[in-house]
Tab-separated table of C-alpha atoms and ligand atoms in Angstrom:
chain	number	residue	atom	x	y	z
X	256	UNK	CA	138.757	50.460	-52.402
X	257	UNK	CA	137.461	53.104	-50.237
X	258	UNK	CA	134.671	55.102	-50.848
X	259	UNK	CA	135.333	58.571	-52.486
X	260	UNK	CA	132.819	61.403	-53.246
X	261	UNK	CA	134.229	63.771	-56.600
X	262	UNK	CA	132.539	66.884	-56.911
X	263	UNK	CA	132.618	68.660	-60.073
X	264	UNK	CA	131.549	72.330	-60.389
X	265	UNK	CA	130.729	73.649	-63.625
X	266	UNK	CA	130.160	69.996	-64.829
X	267	UNK	CA	127.597	71.028	-67.996
X	268	UNK	CA	130.211	72.763	-69.679
X	269	UNK	CA	132.781	72.371	-72.392
X	270	UNK	CA	135.412	70.810	-69.864
X	271	UNK	CA	132.851	69.682	-67.066
X	272	UNK	CA	131.115	67.205	-69.539
X	273	UNK	CA	133.716	65.325	-70.766
X	274	UNK	CA	135.268	65.402	-67.221
X	275	UNK	CA	132.455	64.055	-65.824
X	276	UNK	CA	132.398	61.006	-68.481
X	277	UNK	CA	136.076	60.325	-67.500
X	278	UNK	CA	135.403	60.522	-63.586
X	279	UNK	CA	132.674	58.170	-64.241
X	280	UNK	CA	135.254	55.792	-65.969
X	281	UNK	CA	137.649	56.095	-62.979
X	282	UNK	CA	136.807	53.093	-60.647
X	283	UNK	CA	138.309	54.821	-57.572
X	284	UNK	CA	135.107	57.112	-57.459
X	285	UNK	CA	132.310	55.669	-55.528
X	286	UNK	CA	130.029	59.172	-55.870
X	287	UNK	CA	130.121	61.502	-58.447
X	288	UNK	CA	128.204	65.038	-57.555
X	289	UNK	CA	127.786	67.070	-60.823
X	290	UNK	CA	126.824	70.933	-60.293
X	291	UNK	CA	126.430	73.741	-62.258
X	292	UNK	CA	123.961	76.412	-62.825
X	293	UNK	CA	122.372	74.856	-65.633
X	294	UNK	CA	121.664	71.363	-67.322
X	295	UNK	CA	123.098	69.126	-64.901
X	296	UNK	CA	120.137	66.924	-64.816
X	297	UNK	CA	120.414	65.916	-68.349
X	298	UNK	CA	124.030	65.523	-67.857
X	299	UNK	CA	123.915	63.584	-64.780
X	300	UNK	CA	121.263	61.026	-66.479
X	301	UNK	CA	123.264	60.496	-69.295
X	302	UNK	CA	126.429	59.750	-67.741
X	303	UNK	CA	124.521	58.082	-65.161
X	304	UNK	CA	123.767	55.280	-67.598
X	305	UNK	CA	127.281	53.903	-68.019
X	306	UNK	CA	127.717	50.881	-65.764
X	307	UNK	CA	130.425	51.735	-63.703
X	308	UNK	CA	131.021	51.696	-60.069
X	309	UNK	CA	129.852	55.495	-58.890
X	310	UNK	CA	126.460	56.739	-58.267
X	311	UNK	CA	125.818	59.945	-60.349
X	312	UNK	CA	123.543	62.824	-59.124
X	313	UNK	CA	123.178	66.558	-60.939
X	314	UNK	CA	122.817	69.234	-58.627
X	315	UNK	CA	121.332	72.570	-60.118
X	316	UNK	CA	121.594	76.257	-58.404
X	317	UNK	CA	122.900	77.610	-55.541
X	318	UNK	CA	119.981	76.068	-53.595
X	319	UNK	CA	121.729	72.643	-54.204
X	320	UNK	CA	125.433	73.560	-53.795
X	321	UNK	CA	125.801	72.407	-50.225
X	322	UNK	CA	124.192	69.045	-51.095
X	323	UNK	CA	126.578	68.787	-54.145
X	324	UNK	CA	129.666	69.388	-51.889
X	325	UNK	CA	128.888	67.523	-48.534
X	326	UNK	CA	131.004	64.930	-47.785
X	327	UNK	CA	132.953	65.410	-50.803
X	328	UNK	CA	136.784	63.990	-50.728
X	329	UNK	CA	137.522	65.661	-53.991
X	330	UNK	CA	136.200	68.968	-55.982
X	331	UNK	CA	137.168	69.863	-59.266
X	332	UNK	CA	136.204	73.159	-60.538
X	333	UNK	CA	135.908	74.163	-64.158
X	334	UNK	CA	133.393	76.541	-64.005
X	335	UNK	CA	133.684	80.099	-65.502
X	336	UNK	CA	133.616	81.426	-69.051
X	337	UNK	CA	136.260	80.189	-71.447
X	338	UNK	CA	138.532	82.368	-73.531
X	339	UNK	CA	137.499	83.581	-76.870
X	340	UNK	CA	139.895	84.708	-79.762
X	341	UNK	CA	141.881	88.006	-78.969
X	342	UNK	CA	140.901	87.304	-75.382
X	343	UNK	CA	143.947	86.935	-72.876
X	344	UNK	CA	143.538	84.622	-69.644
X	345	UNK	CA	143.392	87.682	-67.818
X	346	UNK	CA	140.355	89.208	-69.366
X	347	UNK	CA	138.526	86.501	-68.241
X	348	UNK	CA	139.339	87.624	-64.849
X	349	UNK	CA	136.850	89.621	-63.420
X	350	UNK	CA	133.886	86.852	-64.399
X	351	UNK	CA	135.919	83.880	-63.435
X	352	UNK	CA	137.713	85.640	-60.220
X	353	UNK	CA	133.878	86.375	-59.227
X	354	UNK	CA	132.427	82.685	-59.564
X	355	UNK	CA	135.779	80.989	-57.547
X	356	UNK	CA	135.058	83.257	-54.973
X	357	UNK	CA	131.449	81.955	-54.366
X	358	UNK	CA	132.614	78.549	-55.057
X	359	UNK	CA	135.363	78.895	-52.824
X	360	UNK	CA	133.089	80.067	-49.562
X	361	UNK	CA	131.077	76.988	-50.085
X	362	UNK	CA	133.534	74.829	-50.209
X	363	UNK	CA	134.707	76.464	-46.906
X	364	UNK	CA	131.285	75.753	-45.783
X	365	UNK	CA	130.142	72.648	-46.872
X	366	UNK	CA	133.452	70.377	-47.410
X	367	UNK	CA	136.090	72.325	-45.599
X	368	UNK	CA	138.517	69.027	-45.616
X	369	UNK	CA	138.027	67.816	-49.350
X	370	UNK	CA	141.288	68.710	-51.999
X	371	UNK	CA	140.171	71.432	-54.377
X	372	UNK	CA	141.579	70.928	-57.894
X	373	UNK	CA	141.034	74.418	-59.625
X	374	UNK	CA	140.620	74.470	-63.568
X	375	UNK	CA	139.129	77.692	-63.723
X	376	UNK	CA	141.497	80.309	-65.624
X	377	UNK	CA	143.472	82.448	-64.995
X	378	UNK	CA	144.793	79.718	-62.324
X	379	UNK	CA	147.607	81.762	-61.409
X	380	UNK	CA	144.955	84.219	-59.849
X	381	UNK	CA	142.246	81.920	-59.102
X	382	UNK	CA	144.206	79.493	-56.853
X	383	UNK	CA	145.340	82.650	-54.478
X	384	UNK	CA	141.829	83.659	-54.688
X	385	UNK	CA	140.666	80.545	-53.231
X	386	UNK	CA	143.394	80.385	-50.880
X	387	UNK	CA	142.546	84.044	-49.396
X	388	UNK	CA	138.695	82.805	-49.217
X	389	UNK	CA	139.961	79.837	-47.253
X	390	UNK	CA	141.851	81.702	-44.693
X	391	UNK	CA	139.440	84.152	-43.995
X	392	UNK	CA	137.114	80.952	-43.108
X	393	UNK	CA	139.773	79.583	-40.801
X	394	UNK	CA	139.909	76.069	-42.786
X	395	UNK	CA	142.753	76.964	-45.373
X	396	UNK	CA	145.022	74.058	-45.447
X	397	UNK	CA	147.665	74.672	-48.364
X	398	UNK	CA	148.286	71.022	-48.677
X	399	UNK	CA	144.808	70.690	-50.236
X	400	UNK	CA	144.922	73.294	-52.771
X	401	UNK	CA	146.000	72.853	-56.407
X	402	UNK	CA	145.813	74.671	-59.529
X	403	UNK	CA	145.595	72.104	-62.390
X	404	UNK	CA	148.471	72.269	-64.772
X	405	UNK	CA	148.551	68.896	-65.952
X	406	UNK	CA	147.569	70.101	-69.632
X	407	UNK	CA	150.954	71.823	-69.961
X	408	UNK	CA	152.803	68.703	-68.954
X	409	UNK	CA	150.417	66.459	-71.265
X	410	UNK	CA	150.938	69.084	-74.213
X	411	UNK	CA	154.848	69.243	-73.425
X	412	UNK	CA	155.150	65.283	-73.405
X	413	UNK	CA	152.928	65.418	-76.834
X	414	UNK	CA	155.288	68.222	-78.542
X	415	UNK	CA	158.533	66.644	-77.359
X	416	UNK	CA	157.770	62.923	-78.307
X	417	UNK	CA	157.358	64.357	-81.776
X	418	UNK	CA	160.452	66.142	-82.126
X	419	UNK	CA	162.353	63.530	-80.127
X	420	UNK	CA	160.818	60.914	-82.026
X	421	UNK	CA	160.656	58.750	-78.920
X	422	UNK	CA	157.277	56.578	-77.961
X	423	UNK	CA	154.702	59.378	-76.399
X	424	UNK	CA	153.905	56.840	-73.942
X	425	UNK	CA	157.304	56.429	-72.365
X	426	UNK	CA	157.863	60.346	-72.087
X	427	UNK	CA	158.076	62.204	-69.030
X	428	UNK	CA	158.495	66.079	-68.749
X	429	UNK	CA	158.256	68.418	-65.505
X	430	UNK	CA	156.490	71.772	-66.266
X	431	UNK	CA	156.977	74.499	-63.647
X	432	UNK	CA	156.107	77.973	-62.940
X	433	UNK	CA	152.160	79.225	-63.420
X	434	UNK	CA	149.659	78.488	-65.968
X	435	UNK	CA	149.719	80.823	-68.894
X	436	UNK	CA	152.054	82.041	-71.576
X	437	UNK	CA	155.645	82.585	-70.503
X	438	UNK	CA	154.865	81.727	-66.942
X	439	UNK	CA	154.670	78.036	-68.298
X	440	UNK	CA	158.209	76.596	-68.199
X	441	UNK	CA	158.882	72.966	-69.415
X	442	UNK	CA	162.201	71.606	-68.331
X	443	UNK	CA	162.913	69.772	-71.293
X	444	UNK	CA	166.476	69.411	-69.898
X	445	UNK	CA	164.796	66.795	-67.576
X	446	UNK	CA	162.638	65.401	-70.073
X	447	UNK	CA	162.998	61.385	-70.410
X	448	UNK	CA	164.067	59.956	-72.270
X	449	UNK	CA	166.480	62.429	-72.974
X	450	UNK	CA	167.360	63.331	-77.001
X	451	UNK	CA	169.589	65.253	-78.452
X	452	UNK	CA	167.613	68.564	-79.719
X	453	UNK	CA	169.314	71.695	-80.699
X	454	UNK	CA	168.830	74.945	-79.159
X	455	UNK	CA	166.324	75.969	-81.637
X	456	UNK	CA	164.006	73.024	-81.427
X	457	UNK	CA	163.944	73.759	-77.620
X	458	UNK	CA	163.317	77.053	-77.804
X	459	UNK	CA	160.208	76.209	-80.211
X	460	UNK	CA	159.206	73.501	-78.176
X	461	UNK	CA	159.167	75.772	-75.071
X	462	UNK	CA	157.003	78.436	-77.018
X	463	UNK	CA	154.486	75.877	-78.483
X	464	UNK	CA	154.216	74.723	-74.945
X	465	UNK	CA	153.458	78.168	-73.511
X	466	UNK	CA	151.076	78.866	-76.559
X	467	UNK	CA	149.197	75.464	-76.352
X	468	UNK	CA	146.233	77.356	-75.345
X	469	UNK	CA	146.352	79.709	-77.869
X	470	UNK	CA	146.955	77.496	-80.745
X	471	UNK	CA	143.517	75.724	-79.638
X	472	UNK	CA	141.500	78.761	-79.217
X	473	UNK	CA	142.815	79.820	-82.804
X	474	UNK	CA	142.029	76.511	-84.143
X	475	UNK	CA	138.664	76.488	-82.514
X	476	UNK	CA	138.132	79.889	-84.329
X	477	UNK	CA	135.663	81.568	-82.074
X	478	UNK	CA	133.791	78.638	-80.586
X	479	UNK	CA	135.680	78.234	-77.533
X	480	UNK	CA	139.225	77.056	-75.780
X	481	UNK	CA	140.694	73.687	-74.774
X	482	UNK	CA	138.195	71.515	-73.590
X	483	UNK	CA	138.974	67.778	-74.505
X	484	UNK	CA	142.326	67.903	-73.510
X	485	UNK	CA	141.779	69.826	-70.473
X	486	UNK	CA	139.126	66.929	-69.460
X	487	UNK	CA	141.967	64.861	-69.899
X	488	UNK	CA	144.445	66.478	-68.118
X	489	UNK	CA	141.927	67.228	-65.186
X	490	UNK	CA	140.911	63.539	-65.338
X	491	UNK	CA	144.167	62.564	-64.824
X	492	UNK	CA	145.334	64.828	-62.001
X	493	UNK	CA	142.370	63.905	-59.705
X	494	UNK	CA	143.135	60.208	-60.167
X	495	UNK	CA	146.480	60.866	-59.299
X	496	UNK	CA	144.863	62.859	-55.877
X	497	UNK	CA	142.843	59.956	-55.298
X	498	UNK	CA	145.760	57.625	-55.683
X	499	UNK	CA	147.528	59.866	-53.174
X	500	UNK	CA	144.188	59.987	-50.831
X	501	UNK	CA	144.209	55.947	-51.058
X	502	UNK	CA	147.878	55.704	-50.085
X	503	UNK	CA	149.190	54.605	-53.144
X	504	UNK	CA	153.152	55.545	-52.770
X	505	UNK	CA	155.004	57.472	-55.068
X	506	UNK	CA	152.367	59.640	-56.847
X	507	UNK	CA	153.991	62.589	-58.421
X	508	UNK	CA	152.639	65.186	-60.355
X	509	UNK	CA	153.212	68.926	-61.600
X	510	UNK	CA	150.857	71.080	-60.289
X	511	UNK	CA	150.581	74.859	-59.209
X	512	UNK	CA	150.745	74.610	-55.014
X	513	UNK	CA	151.867	77.303	-52.333
X	514	UNK	CA	155.404	77.451	-52.810
X	515	UNK	CA	158.460	78.605	-50.287
X	516	UNK	CA	159.525	80.761	-53.091
X	517	UNK	CA	159.516	84.374	-51.167
X	518	UNK	CA	158.359	86.200	-53.938
X	519	UNK	CA	156.523	83.500	-55.490
X	520	UNK	CA	153.611	82.238	-52.841
X	521	UNK	CA	152.341	79.610	-55.402
X	522	UNK	CA	154.411	78.033	-57.985
X	523	UNK	CA	153.742	75.404	-60.080
X	524	UNK	CA	156.618	71.960	-58.956
X	525	UNK	CA	156.772	68.453	-58.651
X	526	UNK	CA	154.478	67.522	-56.300
X	527	UNK	CA	154.042	64.274	-54.171
X	528	UNK	CA	150.603	63.053	-53.438
X	529	UNK	CA	149.491	61.344	-50.251
X	530	UNK	CA	146.633	60.763	-48.042
X	531	UNK	CA	146.444	64.411	-46.924
X	532	UNK	CA	147.288	66.085	-50.164
X	533	UNK	CA	150.609	67.560	-50.976
X	534	UNK	CA	152.978	65.643	-49.209
X	535	UNK	CA	156.216	66.925	-50.380
X	536	UNK	CA	157.040	69.620	-52.668
X	537	UNK	CA	160.138	68.470	-54.712
X	538	UNK	CA	163.181	70.047	-55.686
X	539	UNK	CA	162.933	71.742	-59.205
X	540	UNK	CA	166.244	69.598	-59.492
X	541	UNK	CA	169.229	70.985	-62.257
X	542	UNK	CA	167.958	73.892	-64.984
X	543	UNK	CA	169.850	74.622	-68.110
X	544	UNK	CA	171.152	77.980	-68.931
X	545	UNK	CA	167.762	78.687	-70.783
X	546	UNK	CA	165.866	77.450	-68.105
X	547	UNK	CA	167.143	79.795	-65.845
X	548	UNK	CA	166.534	82.662	-68.028
X	549	UNK	CA	162.983	81.603	-68.445
X	550	UNK	CA	162.569	81.153	-64.651
X	551	UNK	CA	163.598	84.751	-64.161
X	552	UNK	CA	161.592	85.947	-66.689
X	553	UNK	CA	158.433	84.474	-65.684
X	554	UNK	CA	158.578	85.940	-61.942
X	555	UNK	CA	157.443	89.344	-62.274
X	556	UNK	CA	153.991	88.346	-64.057
X	557	UNK	CA	153.441	85.311	-62.082
X	558	UNK	CA	153.884	87.660	-59.326
X	559	UNK	CA	151.517	90.165	-60.223
X	560	UNK	CA	149.048	87.482	-61.153
X	561	UNK	CA	148.878	85.900	-57.343
X	562	UNK	CA	149.012	89.574	-56.283
X	563	UNK	CA	145.883	90.632	-58.642
X	564	UNK	CA	144.321	87.150	-57.265
X	565	UNK	CA	144.854	88.293	-53.177
X	566	UNK	CA	143.732	91.764	-53.916
X	567	UNK	CA	140.199	90.150	-55.739
X	568	UNK	CA	139.546	88.327	-52.809
X	569	UNK	CA	139.898	91.201	-50.295
X	570	UNK	CA	137.831	93.639	-51.993
O	70	LIG	N1	128.960	77.904	-60.610
O	70	LIG	C1	128.640	76.608	-61.396
O	70	LIG	N2	129.121	76.489	-62.627
O	70	LIG	C2	128.975	77.664	-62.920
O	70	LIG	C3	129.021	78.829	-62.508
O	70	LIG	C4	128.602	78.665	-61.313
O	70	LIG	N3	128.682	80.033	-60.769
O	70	LIG	N4	129.069	79.854	-63.494
O	70	LIG	C5	129.165	79.188	-64.391
O	70	LIG	N5	129.264	77.968	-64.443
O	70	LIG	C6	129.202	76.956	-65.437
O	70	LIG	C7	128.487	77.286	-66.862
O	70	LIG	O1	127.494	77.148	-66.576
O	70	LIG	C8	129.450	76.015	-67.915
O	70	LIG	O2	128.587	74.724	-67.887
O	70	LIG	O3	130.591	76.512	-65.897
O	70	LIG	C9	130.272	76.122	-67.477
O	70	LIG	C10	131.688	76.745	-67.845
O	70	LIG	O4	131.713	76.023	-69.124
O	70	LIG	P1	131.857	76.838	-70.976
O	70	LIG	O5	131.329	77.967	-70.664
O	70	LIG	O6	131.360	75.447	-71.770
O	70	LIG	O7	133.670	76.599	-70.182
O	70	LIG	P2	134.959	75.960	-70.603
O	70	LIG	O8	135.315	75.552	-71.856
O	70	LIG	O9	134.140	74.313	-69.926
O	70	LIG	O10	135.978	76.500	-69.701
O	70	LIG	C11	135.727	76.555	-68.051
O	70	LIG	O11	137.634	76.491	-67.306
O	70	LIG	O12	140.077	76.253	-68.540
O	70	LIG	C12	139.223	77.153	-67.805
O	70	LIG	O13	139.526	78.974	-69.225
O	70	LIG	C13	138.564	77.920	-68.761
O	70	LIG	O14	137.853	79.436	-66.966
O	70	LIG	C14	137.378	78.679	-68.400
O	70	LIG	C15	136.902	77.322	-67.465
């Protein structure tokens, strides 16, 4: 098993800490680098006592960012501020966009060949921001930049299994588009195993998947947004990326990556992962009429979120 260094930026946060725990449990990781602006010594000492393969080091503050990143094969970014009730993902925009801009500049400088898994919201915009920063630095490789949309897939699988009455472990549901509200488009027509669900049930499942983040924000009643399920999803996607890097064949996950759709330069699709990151962006496959409508409906919002990110990065 090759040596792999994974860096988590924002590792002391609500997502970062359980993500650090889950990555410590991953035998594909040999070095786990935990960076945050506060509290990483404690998190690193705590997680570091777990008797699994990786060596854990905590780095704190901008002076230590270079060391945190040097030699990283994969950088996972959950740094930022989380969504509060009444806040849309876009309200977070200015704070998180600024954080992502700085972290992307550091990645360009210190580990330009690493795969980057973006979790900081709004992902629809933060991924284009990172891409712009990377382009300016002259090291952008579209195969290596991913917006993590795995939580949408995880939710779609859970909700679908409940309605279809099938074992959740056997369920697969592709989710395309973006990572906010109506831009999230689960393709239940391609779900396996297929179940005969009514149009009403499919509409409700789609809406629940799209509103999954809000469901958690409301249930947490002012105390935060999804952290544990997001950490799980982030760890799952990171594991898929590491398997791809290690040459495991046929690793396919949905992810928000550079696309060939003219008006939408970034789009979540089924992606085959390989030794250089994205090996192939797979076709969307056949869509139901309901899904075709959903696809048309999401385009304006996704397009404007991408443009907002590009504009922020260049101002
Ligand atoms: N560099 C590194 N870490 C930072 C920076 C920075 N410039 N700025 C903030 N952080 C850290 C904070 O110190 C904190 O530990 O990011 C962490 C964020 O943790 P929380 O505030 O608990 O937020 P969390 O719920 O984990 O969400 C983080 O992920 O899904 C998204 O919408 C969510 O954008 C939000 C992000």
